[in-house]
Each structure stands twice: as C-alpha cells, then as structure tokens.
Amino acid sequence: MTEKILVVEDEIPLQETLAYNLKRQGYDVQTCGDGSAALEEARTFAPDLILLDVMLPGLDGFELCRILRQEMNTPVLMLTARDDEIDRVVGLEVGADDYMTKPFSMRELLARVKAMLRRVRMMREEARKTAEAQPETSLAQLLTFGNLVLDMGRREVRINDQVLAFKPKEYELLLFLAQHRGQVLTREFILERLWGWNFIGDSRTVDVHIRWLREKIEANPAIPSRIITVRGAGYRFDG
Ligand code: CA
C-alpha cells in the first residue's frame, strides 16, 4: 500500500523539492501552500503523515497542528525556521510528533519520514492484533490502577468513571508508562520509543508531557504519587 504524505509549505521551491524527493521514495504526495487549504486537504486526502511548515498564509502551522490534533492521529513533522519556534513546537500544546529546523538535509528528512511511517505501521499492526485477539470489549483491554482506568479498546482514560480529555501523545505516554509499571524509564528511552528520535533529543518534550499527565491524573500534581520522578534516572509509574 502506498503511503500518503501531505506537504504543507508555502515556499514553492522547497515544496517542490520535498514533493520530488518523497515521490522518488514511492510515496503518494500532495502539496499545499496555504494553512486553511491544508486543513481541507488533510481531511479529504487522509494522509499517513503531514509535513507542516510553521509560517504559512491562512492558518499558521501551530494553529493548524492544534486543529488537526483534535480531528486525527496522523503524525505531524513540523518544519521550523527559528529557534523560538522550536520552543513552541515541543513546549506548548501544539502536539507535533517531531520537528526539523531549516535548513535541513533532505537525507535526514527522508530518514525521519521513514521512521515515523514505520511507527505508524507498527501501531496499526498492534491495534489490529489487539482487535483480533479481543473481538469484544473485555476486561483484558482495561488497565486499572485504583480509580484510574486505561481503556485500550476505546483509547480512553477515566478517573472515577469520568473520561479525561487526552491528546493522542498523552494517551500513548500514559499507556507506555502503565505497561512498564514499576520500571524506571529514562527520558531518552521514552523519547526513542514514543517519538522515535534517534538522537538524544529534547528531553524537555518528555518532561512537558509528564507534567500534563500529572495535571490530569494526580490528586496533587505537585506531590505526584502515580508518576514518580527518579532523580538522575527518569520516571517510574507506580499505578
Ligand atoms: Ca513558510
């Protein structure tokens, strides 16, 4: 099956270079130079991955990413031009899965794209296997920690039977922690497994997501009892 990539970039030479190189790798590529049009394109084209420039006419990349996150799980690789944009990509609730700073090497970008798509395939495969193994909603799809329930069938998190608003990445992170309950996980390990960065990337990304999780699931986020910081090591989910 040909994987579909939507390239949202208003610098036409770069847009064309990206499209050309991605098509050469065998991907089905659509391009767009305007944020508002890109939103429509994402809905109709249903891409497997979106390359998203930050500065765009119409909607900017941040706004667009935020809207996309409400609607779909499609991974987003943001293309940033300035350092201060990186802070927003990883630090605020934009929800991008990865970013690259311009100028980037095409080789590095293609490697990143390939890695992100491989993760999408693996996650789909796992979801399919889970669905096959558990054709009906059953207790096996629930992870329960006191009043906290992760419902893997519905990809939902509940506390006292109230469904919490979770972004896809937050859900993945909590599920990952819960599946490794009692183990200390380093930031680098979490980054690599959930974001797929093969460099010691910005561990702030992990810290920020942990903070969001704590605000949602801890009785007192300042004194966490579920997600424990292990000094000099990483994080441990205690349940
Ligand atoms: Ca731009």
mmCIF file of N, CA and C in Angstrom, residues 32-89:
data_model
loop_
_atom_site.group_PDB
_atom_site.id
_atom_site.type_symbol
_atom_site.label_atom_id
_atom_site.label_comp_id
_atom_site.label_asym_id
_atom_site.label_seq_id
_atom_site.Cartn_x
_atom_site.Cartn_y
_atom_site.Cartn_z
ATOM 1 N N CYS A 32 0.553 21.649 -0.602
ATOM 2 C CA CYS A 32 -0.356 22.728 -0.285
ATOM 3 C C CYS A 32 0.480 23.887 0.265
ATOM 4 N N GLY A 33 0.116 25.110 -0.085
ATOM 5 C CA GLY A 33 0.916 26.249 0.373
ATOM 6 C C GLY A 33 0.176 27.185 1.298
ATOM 7 N N ASP A 34 -1.023 26.780 1.694
ATOM 8 C CA ASP A 34 -1.860 27.668 2.497
ATOM 9 C C ASP A 34 -2.469 26.877 3.652
ATOM 10 N N GLY A 35 -2.425 27.450 4.839
ATOM 11 C CA GLY A 35 -2.864 26.738 6.038
ATOM 12 C C GLY A 35 -4.322 26.305 6.009
ATOM 13 N N SER A 36 -5.187 27.192 5.550
ATOM 14 C CA SER A 36 -6.615 26.852 5.548
ATOM 15 C C SER A 36 -6.904 25.757 4.526
ATOM 16 N N ALA A 37 -6.301 25.900 3.350
ATOM 17 C CA ALA A 37 -6.496 24.880 2.318
ATOM 18 C C ALA A 37 -5.923 23.544 2.781
ATOM 19 N N ALA A 38 -4.830 23.609 3.562
ATOM 20 C CA ALA A 38 -4.187 22.383 4.033
ATOM 21 C C ALA A 38 -5.111 21.590 4.959
ATOM 22 N N LEU A 39 -5.907 22.305 5.742
ATOM 23 C CA LEU A 39 -6.833 21.629 6.648
ATOM 24 C C LEU A 39 -7.845 20.805 5.846
ATOM 25 N N GLU A 40 -8.375 21.416 4.793
ATOM 26 C CA GLU A 40 -9.313 20.697 3.916
ATOM 27 C C GLU A 40 -8.628 19.501 3.259
ATOM 28 N N GLU A 41 -7.405 19.753 2.807
ATOM 29 C CA GLU A 41 -6.645 18.706 2.127
ATOM 30 C C GLU A 41 -6.395 17.522 3.068
ATOM 31 N N ALA A 42 -6.068 17.837 4.323
ATOM 32 C CA ALA A 42 -5.804 16.777 5.300
ATOM 33 C C ALA A 42 -7.067 15.945 5.526
ATOM 34 N N ARG A 43 -8.207 16.596 5.518
ATOM 35 C CA ARG A 43 -9.465 15.874 5.744
ATOM 36 C C ARG A 43 -9.817 14.973 4.567
ATOM 37 N N THR A 44 -9.593 15.464 3.355
ATOM 38 C CA THR A 44 -10.022 14.685 2.191
ATOM 39 C C THR A 44 -8.966 13.672 1.739
ATOM 40 N N PHE A 45 -7.704 14.062 1.813
ATOM 41 C CA PHE A 45 -6.615 13.195 1.340
ATOM 42 C C PHE A 45 -6.294 12.093 2.349
ATOM 43 N N ALA A 46 -6.601 12.367 3.623
ATOM 44 C CA ALA A 46 -6.329 11.409 4.716
ATOM 45 C C ALA A 46 -4.896 10.866 4.655
ATOM 46 N N PRO A 47 -3.908 11.753 4.801
ATOM 47 C CA PRO A 47 -2.513 11.321 4.685
ATOM 48 C C PRO A 47 -2.087 10.459 5.872
ATOM 49 N N ASP A 48 -0.990 9.717 5.668
ATOM 50 C CA ASP A 48 -0.400 8.926 6.760
ATOM 51 C C ASP A 48 0.582 9.763 7.561
ATOM 52 N N LEU A 49 1.015 10.870 6.966
ATOM 53 C CA LEU A 49 1.992 11.750 7.622
ATOM 54 C C LEU A 49 1.829 13.151 7.031
ATOM 55 N N ILE A 50 2.022 14.150 7.871
ATOM 56 C CA ILE A 50 1.931 15.530 7.396
ATOM 57 C C ILE A 50 3.240 16.253 7.696
ATOM 58 N N LEU A 51 3.841 16.840 6.665
ATOM 59 C CA LEU A 51 4.984 17.736 6.859
ATOM 60 C C LEU A 51 4.410 19.137 6.916
ATOM 61 N N LEU A 52 4.706 19.848 7.981
ATOM 62 C CA LEU A 52 3.995 21.103 8.207
ATOM 63 C C LEU A 52 4.955 22.236 8.528
ATOM 64 N N ASP A 53 4.997 23.207 7.647
ATOM 65 C CA ASP A 53 5.788 24.416 7.875
ATOM 66 C C ASP A 53 5.082 25.259 8.939
ATOM 67 N N VAL A 54 5.850 26.035 9.696
ATOM 68 C CA VAL A 54 5.229 26.860 10.741
ATOM 69 C C VAL A 54 4.622 28.139 10.175
ATOM 70 N N MET A 55 5.436 28.900 9.443
ATOM 71 C CA MET A 55 4.933 30.174 8.929
ATOM 72 C C MET A 55 4.222 29.952 7.600
ATOM 73 N N LEU A 56 2.904 30.143 7.626
ATOM 74 C CA LEU A 56 2.081 29.887 6.448
ATOM 75 C C LEU A 56 1.040 30.988 6.306
ATOM 76 N N PRO A 57 0.636 31.284 5.095
ATOM 77 C CA PRO A 57 -0.527 32.159 4.950
ATOM 78 C C PRO A 57 -1.791 31.396 5.350
ATOM 79 N N GLY A 58 -2.844 32.125 5.648
ATOM 80 C CA GLY A 58 -4.069 31.464 6.130
ATOM 81 C C GLY A 58 -3.869 31.109 7.588
ATOM 82 N N LEU A 59 -3.983 29.856 7.926
ATOM 83 C CA LEU A 59 -3.698 29.405 9.286
ATOM 84 C C LEU A 59 -2.206 29.156 9.411
ATOM 85 N N ASP A 60 -1.594 29.529 10.537
ATOM 86 C CA ASP A 60 -0.185 29.158 10.675
ATOM 87 C C ASP A 60 -0.075 27.703 11.134
ATOM 88 N N GLY A 61 1.156 27.190 11.062
ATOM 89 C CA GLY A 61 1.373 25.769 11.333
ATOM 90 C C GLY A 61 0.967 25.351 12.740
ATOM 91 N N PHE A 62 1.170 26.244 13.717
ATOM 92 C CA PHE A 62 0.793 25.908 15.099
ATOM 93 C C PHE A 62 -0.715 25.707 15.210
ATOM 94 N N GLU A 63 -1.435 26.688 14.666
ATOM 95 C CA GLU A 63 -2.891 26.648 14.748
ATOM 96 C C GLU A 63 -3.414 25.415 14.014
ATOM 97 N N LEU A 64 -2.847 25.201 12.832
ATOM 98 C CA LEU A 64 -3.275 24.072 12.018
ATOM 99 C C LEU A 64 -3.014 22.748 12.747
ATOM 100 N N CYS A 65 -1.845 22.637 13.350
ATOM 101 C CA CYS A 65 -1.490 21.406 14.054
ATOM 102 C C CYS A 65 -2.468 21.151 15.199
ATOM 103 N N ARG A 66 -2.809 22.212 15.894
ATOM 104 C CA ARG A 66 -3.730 22.086 17.026
ATOM 105 C C ARG A 66 -5.099 21.565 16.547
ATOM 106 N N ILE A 67 -5.555 22.092 15.426
ATOM 107 C CA ILE A 67 -6.865 21.658 14.903
ATOM 108 C C ILE A 67 -6.778 20.208 14.427
ATOM 109 N N LEU A 68 -5.682 19.891 13.714
ATOM 110 C CA LEU A 68 -5.515 18.519 13.221
ATOM 111 C C LEU A 68 -5.548 17.530 14.376
ATOM 112 N N ARG A 69 -4.914 17.922 15.483
ATOM 113 C CA ARG A 69 -4.841 17.040 16.646
ATOM 114 C C ARG A 69 -6.209 16.712 17.237
ATOM 115 N N GLN A 70 -7.135 17.619 17.072
ATOM 116 C CA GLN A 70 -8.486 17.358 17.574
ATOM 117 C C GLN A 70 -9.188 16.323 16.687
ATOM 118 N N GLU A 71 -8.761 16.265 15.432
ATOM 119 C CA GLU A 71 -9.522 15.502 14.454
ATOM 120 C C GLU A 71 -8.902 14.166 14.068
ATOM 121 N N MET A 72 -7.585 14.088 14.134
ATOM 122 C CA MET A 72 -6.942 12.870 13.624
ATOM 123 C C MET A 72 -5.640 12.574 14.359
ATOM 124 N N ASN A 73 -5.191 11.331 14.238
ATOM 125 C CA ASN A 73 -3.956 10.896 14.899
ATOM 126 C C ASN A 73 -2.748 10.969 13.980
ATOM 127 N N THR A 74 -2.969 11.441 12.770
ATOM 128 C CA THR A 74 -1.885 11.479 11.785
ATOM 129 C C THR A 74 -0.639 12.173 12.353
ATOM 130 N N PRO A 75 0.522 11.519 12.290
ATOM 131 C CA PRO A 75 1.714 12.181 12.818
ATOM 132 C C PRO A 75 2.078 13.425 12.021
ATOM 133 N N VAL A 76 2.593 14.407 12.739
ATOM 134 C CA VAL A 76 2.959 15.680 12.129
ATOM 135 C C VAL A 76 4.444 15.945 12.373
ATOM 136 N N LEU A 77 5.166 16.176 11.293
ATOM 137 C CA LEU A 77 6.575 16.575 11.373
ATOM 138 C C LEU A 77 6.630 18.054 11.031
ATOM 139 N N MET A 78 6.984 18.876 12.002
ATOM 140 C CA MET A 78 6.962 20.323 11.758
ATOM 141 C C MET A 78 8.301 20.802 11.223
ATOM 142 N N LEU A 79 8.230 21.736 10.304
ATOM 143 C CA LEU A 79 9.423 22.337 9.718
ATOM 144 C C LEU A 79 9.533 23.743 10.286
ATOM 145 N N THR A 80 10.544 23.978 11.080
ATOM 146 C CA THR A 80 10.663 25.266 11.740
ATOM 147 C C THR A 80 11.841 26.036 11.171
ATOM 148 N N ALA A 81 11.740 27.361 11.230
ATOM 149 C CA ALA A 81 12.803 28.179 10.681
ATOM 150 C C ALA A 81 13.630 28.838 11.783
ATOM 151 N N ARG A 82 13.049 28.947 12.962
ATOM 152 C CA ARG A 82 13.746 29.694 14.013
ATOM 153 C C ARG A 82 13.735 28.917 15.326
ATOM 154 N N ASP A 83 14.739 29.198 16.139
ATOM 155 C CA ASP A 83 14.847 28.513 17.428
ATOM 156 C C ASP A 83 13.630 28.776 18.313
ATOM 157 N N ASP A 84 13.116 30.001 18.260
ATOM 158 C CA ASP A 84 11.998 30.308 19.156
ATOM 159 C C ASP A 84 10.736 29.550 18.744
ATOM 160 N N GLU A 85 10.703 29.072 17.495
ATOM 161 C CA GLU A 85 9.568 28.234 17.093
ATOM 162 C C GLU A 85 9.676 26.841 17.708
ATOM 163 N N ILE A 86 10.931 26.364 17.844
ATOM 164 C CA ILE A 86 11.132 25.021 18.405
ATOM 165 C C ILE A 86 10.541 24.955 19.808
ATOM 166 N N ASP A 87 10.779 26.015 20.579
ATOM 167 C CA ASP A 87 10.233 26.038 21.934
ATOM 168 C C ASP A 87 8.730 25.830 21.920
ATOM 169 N N ARG A 88 8.075 26.447 20.961
ATOM 170 C CA ARG A 88 6.612 26.304 20.906
ATOM 171 C C ARG A 88 6.219 24.904 20.438
ATOM 172 N N VAL A 89 6.989 24.379 19.500
ATOM 173 C CA VAL A 89 6.640 23.055 18.982
ATOM 174 C C VAL A 89 6.711 22.009 20.082
#
